[in-house]
Every structure is written in C-alpha cells, then in structure tokens.
Short mmCIF file of C-alpha atoms and ligand atoms in Angstrom, two decimals:
data_model
loop_
_atom_site.label_atom_id
_atom_site.label_comp_id
_atom_site.label_asym_id
_atom_site.label_seq_id
_atom_site.Cartn_x
_atom_site.Cartn_y
_atom_site.Cartn_z
CA MET A 17 42.85 112.53 -93.49
CA GLY A 18 40.87 114.73 -95.70
CA ILE A 19 42.37 117.91 -97.61
CA PRO A 20 43.49 120.42 -95.29
CA TYR A 21 42.43 124.05 -95.44
CA GLY A 22 46.12 125.14 -95.53
CA ARG A 23 49.39 123.34 -96.19
CA HIS A 24 53.03 124.47 -96.43
CA SER A 25 55.39 123.92 -99.31
CA ILE A 26 59.12 122.67 -98.78
CA ASP A 27 61.30 121.86 -101.88
CA GLU A 28 64.87 120.33 -101.91
CA ILE A 29 66.43 123.88 -102.06
CA ASP A 30 64.80 124.72 -98.77
CA ILE A 31 66.04 121.57 -97.20
CA ARG A 32 69.83 122.23 -98.37
CA VAL A 33 70.01 125.95 -97.36
CA VAL A 34 68.75 124.73 -93.82
CA ILE A 35 71.50 121.98 -93.98
CA GLU A 36 74.07 124.65 -94.93
CA ALA A 37 73.00 126.78 -92.13
CA LEU A 38 73.28 124.10 -89.58
CA ARG A 39 76.95 123.68 -90.83
CA SER A 40 77.91 127.46 -90.36
CA ASP A 41 79.13 129.36 -87.48
CA TRP A 42 75.83 130.71 -86.74
CA LEU A 43 72.77 129.23 -85.60
CA THR A 44 70.96 132.26 -84.42
CA THR A 45 71.25 135.90 -85.34
CA GLY A 46 73.66 135.78 -88.01
CA PRO A 47 74.10 136.46 -91.56
CA GLN A 48 71.13 134.52 -92.59
CA LEU A 49 69.12 136.63 -90.32
CA GLU A 50 70.14 139.79 -91.77
CA ALA A 51 69.96 138.74 -95.51
CA PHE A 52 66.39 137.46 -94.69
CA GLU A 53 65.38 140.95 -92.84
CA GLN A 54 66.88 142.69 -95.96
CA ALA A 55 64.97 140.57 -98.17
CA VAL A 56 61.58 141.12 -96.85
CA ALA A 57 62.38 144.94 -96.86
CA VAL A 58 62.98 144.92 -100.28
CA PHE A 59 59.78 142.85 -101.25
CA THR A 60 57.31 144.93 -99.19
CA GLY A 61 58.93 148.25 -100.06
CA THR A 62 59.87 149.12 -96.67
CA ALA A 63 63.37 150.48 -95.13
CA HIS A 64 63.64 148.27 -92.13
CA ALA A 65 62.64 144.67 -91.25
CA VAL A 66 62.86 142.94 -87.88
CA ALA A 67 62.59 139.12 -87.53
CA VAL A 68 60.79 137.63 -84.48
CA ASN A 69 60.17 134.29 -83.55
CA ASN A 70 56.29 134.36 -84.29
CA GLY A 71 53.63 136.48 -85.66
CA THR A 72 52.27 137.21 -82.07
CA ALA A 73 55.87 138.14 -80.92
CA ALA A 74 55.80 140.63 -83.67
CA LEU A 75 52.48 141.90 -82.68
CA HIS A 76 53.63 142.23 -78.97
CA ALA A 77 56.87 144.18 -80.23
CA ALA A 78 54.79 146.35 -82.61
CA MET A 79 52.63 147.39 -79.68
CA HIS A 80 55.94 148.03 -77.51
CA ALA A 81 57.14 149.81 -80.32
CA VAL A 82 54.17 152.32 -80.38
CA GLY A 83 54.15 152.76 -76.74
CA ILE A 84 51.11 150.88 -75.68
CA GLY A 85 50.93 150.86 -71.77
CA PRO A 86 48.16 150.30 -68.82
CA GLY A 87 45.19 152.86 -69.69
CA ASP A 88 45.89 152.60 -73.45
CA GLU A 89 43.32 151.44 -75.89
CA VAL A 90 43.69 149.75 -79.12
CA ILE A 91 41.20 149.56 -81.90
CA VAL A 92 40.84 145.91 -83.44
CA PRO A 93 38.49 143.91 -85.32
CA PRO A 94 36.99 140.91 -83.58
CA MET A 95 37.29 138.94 -86.86
CA THR A 96 40.88 137.45 -86.16
CA PHE A 97 42.97 135.12 -84.36
CA ALA A 98 42.94 135.87 -80.65
CA GLY A 99 46.85 136.82 -80.65
CA THR A 100 46.03 140.15 -82.44
CA ALA A 101 44.05 141.53 -79.50
CA ASN A 102 46.28 139.48 -76.81
CA ALA A 103 49.14 141.48 -77.96
CA VAL A 104 47.46 144.68 -76.71
CA ILE A 105 46.56 142.84 -73.31
CA MET A 106 50.62 141.78 -73.14
CA GLN A 107 51.54 145.44 -72.94
CA GLY A 108 48.71 146.16 -70.37
CA GLY A 109 46.51 148.00 -72.81
CA ARG A 110 42.69 147.34 -73.56
CA PRO A 111 41.59 146.12 -76.60
CA VAL A 112 38.41 147.76 -78.15
CA PHE A 113 36.40 145.85 -80.69
CA ALA A 114 35.47 147.62 -84.12
CA ASP A 115 32.89 145.72 -86.24
CA VAL A 116 33.98 144.67 -89.85
CA GLU A 117 32.07 145.31 -93.10
CA ARG A 118 29.38 143.23 -94.13
CA ASP A 119 30.68 141.62 -97.71
CA THR A 120 34.39 141.71 -96.98
CA LEU A 121 34.87 140.89 -93.36
CA LEU A 122 37.62 143.62 -92.89
CA ILE A 123 37.36 145.98 -90.45
CA SER A 124 35.00 149.22 -91.01
CA PRO A 125 36.33 152.73 -91.16
CA ASP A 126 33.41 154.18 -89.74
CA ALA A 127 33.07 151.55 -87.00
CA VAL A 128 36.65 152.50 -86.20
CA LYS A 129 35.83 156.25 -85.93
CA ASP A 130 32.73 155.44 -83.46
CA ARG A 131 35.26 153.65 -81.40
CA ILE A 132 37.87 156.32 -80.95
CA THR A 133 38.27 157.97 -77.42
CA PRO A 134 40.80 160.43 -75.94
CA ARG A 135 42.58 157.06 -74.58
CA THR A 136 42.80 155.59 -77.92
CA LYS A 137 46.64 155.01 -79.10
CA ALA A 138 46.39 152.89 -82.14
CA ILE A 139 44.36 151.15 -84.93
CA VAL A 140 45.20 147.51 -85.87
CA ALA A 141 43.67 146.48 -89.31
CA VAL A 142 43.54 142.81 -90.02
CA ASP A 143 44.01 141.68 -93.76
CA TYR A 144 41.28 139.00 -93.19
CA ALA A 145 41.72 135.95 -95.73
CA GLY A 146 44.35 137.83 -97.64
CA GLN A 147 42.66 140.92 -98.74
CA PRO A 148 44.13 144.21 -97.62
CA CYS A 149 41.87 146.68 -95.65
CA ASP A 150 40.92 150.08 -96.88
CA TYR A 151 44.18 151.61 -95.77
CA GLU A 152 43.61 155.25 -97.34
CA GLN A 153 40.49 155.73 -95.30
CA LEU A 154 42.55 154.08 -92.40
CA ARG A 155 45.30 156.14 -92.74
CA LEU A 156 43.47 159.49 -92.94
CA ILE A 157 41.63 158.37 -89.58
CA ALA A 158 44.92 157.52 -87.88
CA ALA A 159 46.16 160.95 -88.91
CA ARG A 160 43.42 162.97 -88.08
CA HIS A 161 43.63 161.74 -84.67
CA GLY A 162 47.31 161.04 -83.93
CA LEU A 163 47.10 157.25 -83.78
CA ALA A 164 49.79 154.69 -84.85
CA LEU A 165 48.31 152.20 -87.91
CA ILE A 166 49.40 148.65 -87.44
CA ALA A 167 48.82 146.04 -90.00
CA ASP A 168 48.27 142.30 -88.99
CA ALA A 169 49.23 141.21 -92.29
CA CYS A 170 49.60 137.72 -91.24
CA HIS A 171 47.66 136.63 -94.17
CA SER A 172 48.50 139.36 -96.68
CA LEU A 173 52.24 138.99 -97.44
CA GLY A 174 52.51 139.49 -101.05
CA GLY A 175 49.12 141.41 -101.56
CA SER A 176 48.88 145.04 -102.50
CA GLU A 177 46.65 147.68 -102.67
CA ARG A 178 46.51 150.41 -105.70
CA GLY A 179 49.80 148.74 -106.66
CA GLN A 180 51.25 149.41 -103.13
CA PRO A 181 52.64 146.26 -101.64
CA VAL A 182 51.42 145.26 -98.22
CA GLY A 183 53.95 146.06 -95.57
CA SER A 184 54.41 149.81 -97.09
CA LEU A 185 50.39 150.63 -96.47
CA ALA A 186 50.61 151.17 -92.83
CA ASP A 187 52.99 152.61 -90.20
CA LEU A 188 54.01 149.22 -88.85
CA THR A 189 53.16 145.89 -90.66
CA VAL A 190 53.28 142.47 -89.09
CA PHE A 191 53.72 139.06 -90.78
CA SER A 192 53.49 135.26 -89.38
CA PHE A 193 55.66 132.56 -91.05
CA HIS A 194 53.80 129.64 -89.13
CA PRO A 195 53.20 126.73 -91.73
CA VAL A 196 49.60 127.55 -92.91
CA LYS A 197 50.60 131.22 -93.99
CA ALA A 198 51.95 132.20 -97.36
CA MET A 199 55.18 131.31 -96.48
CA THR A 200 57.09 129.26 -93.52
CA THR A 201 60.11 129.39 -91.02
CA GLY A 202 58.39 126.74 -89.27
CA GLU A 203 57.64 129.40 -86.54
CA GLY A 204 58.49 132.93 -87.13
CA GLY A 205 57.45 136.68 -87.45
CA MET A 206 58.61 140.05 -88.92
CA ILE A 207 57.52 143.61 -88.65
CA VAL A 208 58.21 145.95 -91.26
CA THR A 209 58.41 149.67 -90.92
CA ASN A 210 59.66 152.98 -92.69
CA ASP A 211 60.73 154.29 -89.08
CA ALA A 212 64.11 153.55 -87.96
CA GLN A 213 63.23 154.45 -84.42
CA LEU A 214 60.58 152.15 -84.35
CA ALA A 215 62.82 149.31 -85.52
CA THR A 216 65.56 150.12 -83.21
CA ARG A 217 63.06 149.70 -80.18
CA MET A 218 61.72 146.49 -81.78
CA ARG A 219 65.37 145.29 -82.38
CA ARG A 220 66.11 145.90 -78.44
CA PHE A 221 62.64 144.23 -77.61
CA ARG A 222 63.42 140.80 -79.25
CA ASN A 223 66.84 140.57 -77.46
CA HIS A 224 65.88 141.20 -73.81
CA GLY A 225 66.08 145.03 -74.15
CA ILE A 226 69.89 145.00 -74.89
CA THR A 227 71.41 147.46 -77.39
CA THR A 228 73.71 145.15 -79.30
CA ASP A 229 73.20 141.41 -80.11
CA HIS A 230 76.14 138.79 -79.53
CA ARG A 231 76.95 138.80 -83.37
CA GLN A 232 77.72 142.84 -82.82
CA ARG A 233 79.84 142.53 -80.14
CA THR A 234 81.63 139.66 -81.62
CA GLU A 235 82.51 141.60 -84.72
CA GLN A 236 83.55 144.69 -82.52
CA GLY A 237 85.66 142.58 -80.25
CA THR A 238 83.81 143.68 -77.22
CA TRP A 239 82.01 141.99 -74.43
CA TYR A 240 80.38 145.00 -72.75
CA TYR A 241 76.74 145.35 -73.40
CA GLU A 242 73.51 147.61 -71.70
CA MET A 243 70.32 146.75 -71.08
CA ILE A 244 68.40 149.80 -71.38
CA ASP A 245 64.48 148.50 -71.56
CA LEU A 246 62.83 145.36 -70.48
CA GLY A 247 62.57 143.19 -73.34
CA TRP A 248 62.04 139.18 -74.37
CA ASN A 249 63.94 136.63 -75.90
CA TYR A 250 61.71 136.89 -79.41
CA ARG A 251 64.85 135.99 -81.65
CA LEU A 252 64.29 133.96 -85.07
CA SER A 253 67.37 131.51 -85.31
CA ASP A 254 69.66 131.63 -88.48
CA ILE A 255 68.54 128.08 -89.51
CA GLN A 256 65.04 129.46 -89.83
CA ALA A 257 66.23 132.45 -91.49
CA ALA A 258 67.87 130.76 -94.39
CA LEU A 259 64.57 128.69 -94.63
CA GLY A 260 62.60 132.00 -94.87
CA LEU A 261 64.97 133.50 -97.62
CA SER A 262 64.72 130.19 -99.59
CA GLN A 263 60.86 130.41 -99.19
CA LEU A 264 60.25 134.24 -99.93
CA ARG A 265 61.41 133.70 -103.57
CA LYS A 266 58.66 131.36 -103.96
CA VAL A 267 56.09 133.84 -102.78
CA PRO A 268 54.97 135.57 -106.01
CA GLU A 269 54.58 132.44 -107.83
CA TRP A 270 52.57 130.82 -104.84
CA ILE A 271 50.02 133.94 -104.58
CA ARG A 272 49.37 133.85 -108.51
CA ARG A 273 48.64 129.86 -107.82
CA ARG A 274 46.42 130.96 -105.10
CA GLN A 275 44.52 133.56 -107.01
CA ILE A 276 43.94 131.23 -109.67
CA ILE A 277 42.73 128.33 -107.33
CA ALA A 278 40.31 131.15 -105.85
CA SER A 279 38.92 132.07 -109.31
CA ARG A 280 38.10 128.49 -109.89
CA TYR A 281 36.17 128.26 -106.62
CA ASP A 282 34.61 131.80 -107.52
CA GLU A 283 33.30 130.50 -111.04
CA ALA A 284 32.25 127.15 -109.44
CA PHE A 285 30.24 128.83 -106.61
CA SER A 286 28.85 132.10 -108.32
CA GLY A 287 25.75 130.11 -109.13
CA LEU A 288 25.07 128.64 -105.85
CA GLY A 289 22.01 129.89 -104.21
CA ALA A 290 22.94 128.78 -100.73
CA ALA A 291 26.55 130.03 -100.27
CA LYS A 292 28.19 132.84 -101.70
CA PRO A 293 32.37 133.73 -101.92
CA LEU A 294 33.38 136.98 -100.03
CA SER A 295 33.56 140.33 -102.05
CA CYS A 296 37.07 141.29 -103.19
CA ARG A 297 37.75 144.80 -103.34
CA PRO A 298 38.83 145.97 -107.00
CA GLU A 299 41.63 148.07 -105.89
CA VAL A 300 43.38 145.19 -104.20
CA SER A 301 45.54 142.07 -105.25
CA HIS A 302 44.06 139.62 -102.63
CA ALA A 303 46.75 137.18 -101.04
CA TYR A 304 44.06 134.23 -100.70
CA HIS A 305 45.66 132.94 -97.43
CA LEU A 306 42.02 131.91 -96.83
CA TYR A 307 39.39 130.93 -99.20
CA VAL A 308 36.03 131.97 -97.47
CA LEU A 309 32.55 130.69 -98.31
CA ARG A 310 29.56 132.09 -96.57
CA LEU A 311 26.30 130.39 -96.32
CA ASP A 312 23.43 132.49 -97.43
CA ARG A 313 20.67 132.73 -94.60
CA ASP A 314 18.01 133.27 -96.57
CA SER A 315 18.40 130.59 -98.88
CA CYS A 316 20.58 127.85 -96.95
CA PRO A 317 18.04 125.71 -95.21
CA ALA A 318 21.09 124.00 -93.38
CA SER A 319 23.16 125.30 -90.61
CA ARG A 320 26.77 125.80 -91.17
CA CYS A 321 27.25 122.91 -88.61
CA GLU A 322 25.69 120.50 -90.90
CA VAL A 323 27.44 121.99 -94.02
CA PHE A 324 30.71 121.72 -92.04
CA ALA A 325 30.22 118.00 -91.19
CA SER A 326 28.82 116.80 -94.42
CA LEU A 327 32.30 118.41 -96.19
CA ARG A 328 34.32 116.77 -93.34
CA ARG A 329 32.65 113.27 -94.44
CA MET A 330 33.72 113.92 -97.87
CA GLY A 331 37.28 114.35 -97.22
CA VAL A 332 37.10 118.10 -97.62
CA ASP A 333 38.71 119.45 -93.91
CA VAL A 334 37.13 122.86 -93.99
CA GLN A 335 37.76 125.18 -90.85
CA VAL A 336 36.07 128.29 -89.52
CA HIS A 337 37.86 131.60 -89.17
CA TYR A 338 37.10 133.10 -86.71
CA ILE A 339 35.60 132.75 -83.23
CA PRO A 340 34.83 136.52 -82.50
CA VAL A 341 37.75 137.27 -80.27
CA TYR A 342 35.55 138.62 -77.27
CA PHE A 343 33.28 135.25 -77.40
CA HIS A 344 36.51 133.51 -75.72
CA PRO A 345 35.78 132.74 -71.92
CA TYR A 346 39.10 135.00 -71.24
CA TYR A 347 37.75 138.05 -72.93
CA ARG A 348 34.38 137.49 -71.19
CA SER A 349 35.65 137.05 -67.63
CA GLN A 350 38.82 139.51 -67.61
CA PHE A 351 36.86 142.57 -69.56
CA GLY A 352 33.26 141.43 -69.21
CA PHE A 353 32.90 141.62 -73.20
CA ARG A 354 29.02 140.12 -74.06
CA PRO A 355 27.63 139.07 -77.48
CA GLY A 356 26.14 141.79 -79.27
CA LEU A 357 28.96 144.23 -79.38
CA CYS A 358 29.66 143.73 -82.94
CA PRO A 359 26.95 142.06 -84.57
CA VAL A 360 27.93 141.89 -88.26
CA THR A 361 31.17 139.77 -87.17
CA GLU A 362 28.83 137.88 -84.77
CA GLU A 363 26.51 137.05 -87.59
CA ALA A 364 29.21 136.16 -90.24
CA TYR A 365 30.73 133.76 -87.69
CA GLN A 366 27.76 131.70 -87.83
CA ASP A 367 27.91 131.37 -91.75
CA VAL A 368 31.77 131.22 -92.60
CA LEU A 369 33.58 128.11 -94.03
CA SER A 370 37.35 128.46 -95.11
CA LEU A 371 38.00 125.99 -98.03
CA PRO A 372 41.23 123.86 -98.74
CA MET A 373 43.50 126.83 -100.17
CA PHE A 374 47.37 126.56 -100.62
CA PRO A 375 49.61 126.18 -103.66
CA ALA A 376 50.11 122.79 -103.69
CA LEU A 377 46.46 121.78 -104.34
CA THR A 378 46.12 119.36 -107.16
CA GLU A 379 43.67 119.67 -109.80
CA GLN A 380 42.09 116.61 -108.70
CA GLN A 381 41.68 118.13 -105.21
CA ILE A 382 40.44 121.38 -106.62
CA GLN A 383 37.68 119.43 -108.24
CA HIS A 384 37.15 117.07 -105.47
CA VAL A 385 36.31 120.29 -103.21
CA ILE A 386 34.05 121.96 -106.04
CA THR A 387 32.25 118.89 -106.26
CA SER A 388 31.75 118.18 -102.70
CA VAL A 389 30.71 121.93 -101.90
CA GLN A 390 28.27 121.73 -105.00
CA GLN A 391 26.68 118.39 -103.78
CA THR A 392 26.44 119.07 -100.17
CA LEU A 393 24.54 122.54 -100.93
CA GLY A 394 23.01 121.00 -103.68
CA ALA A 395 21.12 118.29 -101.40
CA PHE A 396 20.45 121.48 -99.11
CA ASP A 397 19.09 123.27 -101.97
CA ALA A 398 16.45 120.39 -102.82
CA VAL A 399 15.00 120.67 -99.07
CA PRO A 400 11.59 122.44 -99.62
CA ALA A 401 12.39 125.97 -98.44
CA LEU A 402 10.99 126.88 -94.78
CA SER A 403 9.13 130.10 -94.48
CA GLY A 404 10.70 132.88 -92.39
CA GLY A 405 13.97 131.86 -92.65
CA THR A 406 13.50 128.80 -90.38
CA ARG A 407 16.48 126.49 -90.30
CA ILE A 408 16.85 122.48 -89.58
CA ALA A 409 17.67 122.36 -86.07
CA THR A 410 21.43 121.25 -85.23
CA PRO A 411 22.71 119.69 -81.98
C1 PLP B 517 48.73 133.50 -87.79
C2 PLP B 517 48.14 134.82 -87.23
C3 PLP B 517 48.71 135.48 -86.05
C4 PLP B 517 49.78 134.98 -85.17
O1 PLP B 517 50.70 134.45 -85.68
P1 PLP B 517 51.73 133.05 -84.89
O2 PLP B 517 52.66 133.28 -85.69
O3 PLP B 517 50.74 131.94 -84.90
O4 PLP B 517 51.97 133.57 -83.63
C5 PLP B 517 48.07 137.03 -85.78
N1 PLP B 517 47.28 137.15 -86.43
C6 PLP B 517 46.73 136.74 -87.59
C7 PLP B 517 45.65 137.32 -88.23
C8 PLP B 517 46.79 135.52 -87.95
O5 PLP B 517 46.24 134.64 -88.77
#
C-alpha cells in the first residue's frame, strides 16, 4: 500500500475516552453528545450545534430545516461529493448546478446569480479542499433574493474567512467526521447555526420527528412524547461523541500541520511547468482537507491518467476530487443532465490530482511525495512539446 491521500489520527486519549463512554450509563444521546455539541458551537463561534450520524445526514437535516420540498431549486456546485446534491433530492428538491472559479474551484458568485429563478430556495457553498468560499458575496446574493445560504464545510472545519471561523459564515454550516476529514468520530456529522428555530427542527429531524429525546424524558420522569414531523433516526452515539470531543481539541494543531505541509508542497511545485497548485485567497485561512495539484494543459504533454498511474506506481496514492456530480449515471438518467453544463468544472476534472495530505505525514513521506511528483512531471517535461497542445493518447 502506498501513502494514502488522507488518514485519521487516533491517540491513547481518544481510546481511553471511548472506553469510558462504553462503561457509562449512556451509549446514545447522553452527556457526551451534549458536551460535544457545545464544544463545536464554541469552536465555530455559533449559538447552536446539532450532531447527526454522518455528513450527508447533516446536509439532509439542513435541507429539511430550511423547508426544501418538491418543486424547489437549490443551487450547488458540481465540483463536490455527490452527497451535497443528493441531500436536495432526498427532500424532493432539484439541484441546479452553478460552475466554479477556475483558480480555486470554489462556487462562482456570478454563476450563482445566473442560475437563480423564482423557484430557487437555497444556495449550497462547498469549501472545496478546505478553502472557505467567497461568503461576503454569497451572503449578499442570498439576502437580495431571500435565499438560505448553507455551507457544506465538510472540508473546512478549522478554517476561517477574514478572521471569522467556518461555521459563522452562512445561515447553516455542515460538517462531516468521516475518517479522512479534519477530525473523526468514525462516522458522524454536525450542523451549526445561530437560528434557534432551525436548530430545534434539526434536533427533531434526527430523532423521528419526536419533540423530546429519551434522556429528556428520563430526567423529567415521563413516558409521553409526540411525533409532530416526519423524521429519521440520524442520531450520533455517545461513544462517537466522546471520541469527537477528544478529537476536536487537536483540530487547531492539526490544521497548522496541514498548512505547513501545504507550504512545503507549494514551494516544491511552484517551479514546475507541467502542474500548478490551486490558488489560495488571501482573506482565508485554508484548512487543507485536500492538497490539489492541477496539470497545466499547455505545458504538460501527459494526461492525468498517465500521471496518476505513474504516481501510484511510485507508492503515492493520489486521488481525483471530484467527478462532476451531474456526470453520474443517476443524474443523467433522472434529470437529463448532459456534459457542457459547467465547463470550468468539467475541464478541471480532467486535470486535478489530490496528493497525500494529513497531519501524521512524516518528513520522509512528504519528501517522497515531492520527489515522485518532480520525477514524474520532469520525465513528461522532457518529452518534446507537441504543437497545438496535443497530448499523448491514453487508453
Ligand atoms: C465527506 C463529504 C460529505 C459527506 O459526508 P459523509 O459523512 O461521508 O456523509 C459531503 N460533502 C462533502 C464536500 C464531503 O467531502
């Protein structure tokens, strides 16, 4: 196995708190959950945090909270994991794809404006690779058109824009605690908001649409409850919440480590003709969930497939983020989406590679990634440039 593109970090404290949770009276929706939610609210500078069992459930709860239903349109970027757009469909809505900016692959505020119709209800901004979007512009657009602004911040926990933490930049912000993300609970997710009503709706939504949870009824000594909405069982266990609370304390240190690795890569790759790192906006602190290298079409004679295969052979397990969501067969057959809809995303998809990026990367591994990229692209650089941007054919 080569060096993976992402990996969790678990230490002995994490293991101990999970064992303590297993020995406690509460295995789900207990004191650890409440403490974890409060800690995430404080960390993100928001009033309310609602934990759920994964990031997609968090997106689904956010769609429910803002009232997405049949006939409603939600603007999303195609340069994301399918779950972002799937959550719209789960509520009966229609995802409308708006293209991204060429240099950052973040949703373009101008493209968002072009996609607004009388049916638009919400905008989902995805902090691709861990870089916060242009929330100043997006908030203005959302306010002008009366739309909800939802941040899919599954990549950007611990990042900020103009000193404001991710979580406080949109009406609702969604996190994932899958093992490759900034911190993990095995599987897990969270939504943060300053709106108490939205938080209440999401708390019900994760518990079958029931107004109280088991712990509240136990404390009140009552058995009676009411289901007032259709909900799901999207609860996060107390075992996971204990792990989350322990992991969260390490996020600032891990983000600093990711930023250091990114600057090492930036420095090593800035002189390459065949590829360039994505741009980082000066007003953000980038959380670097991913480190994305983009092949330069004019000076790289090799295709992404060739570079991908070469790096994999050298033990660097690069990945591709992402296949444009509407390229997936489900989206083509159910909604009739066709290539050509978002040309900037489609072009970027041909050229992006995610390099290994996680806090536990060793100095030796970082050096191996750098050398492998330099050798691979250097070898292709040595191939005489073909006129007209012609590329070596790939199978
Ligand atoms: C990981 C991720 C999700 C989904 O999170 P899960 O916890 O895997 O359900 C959604 N959006 C983006 C951008 C992600 O990276």
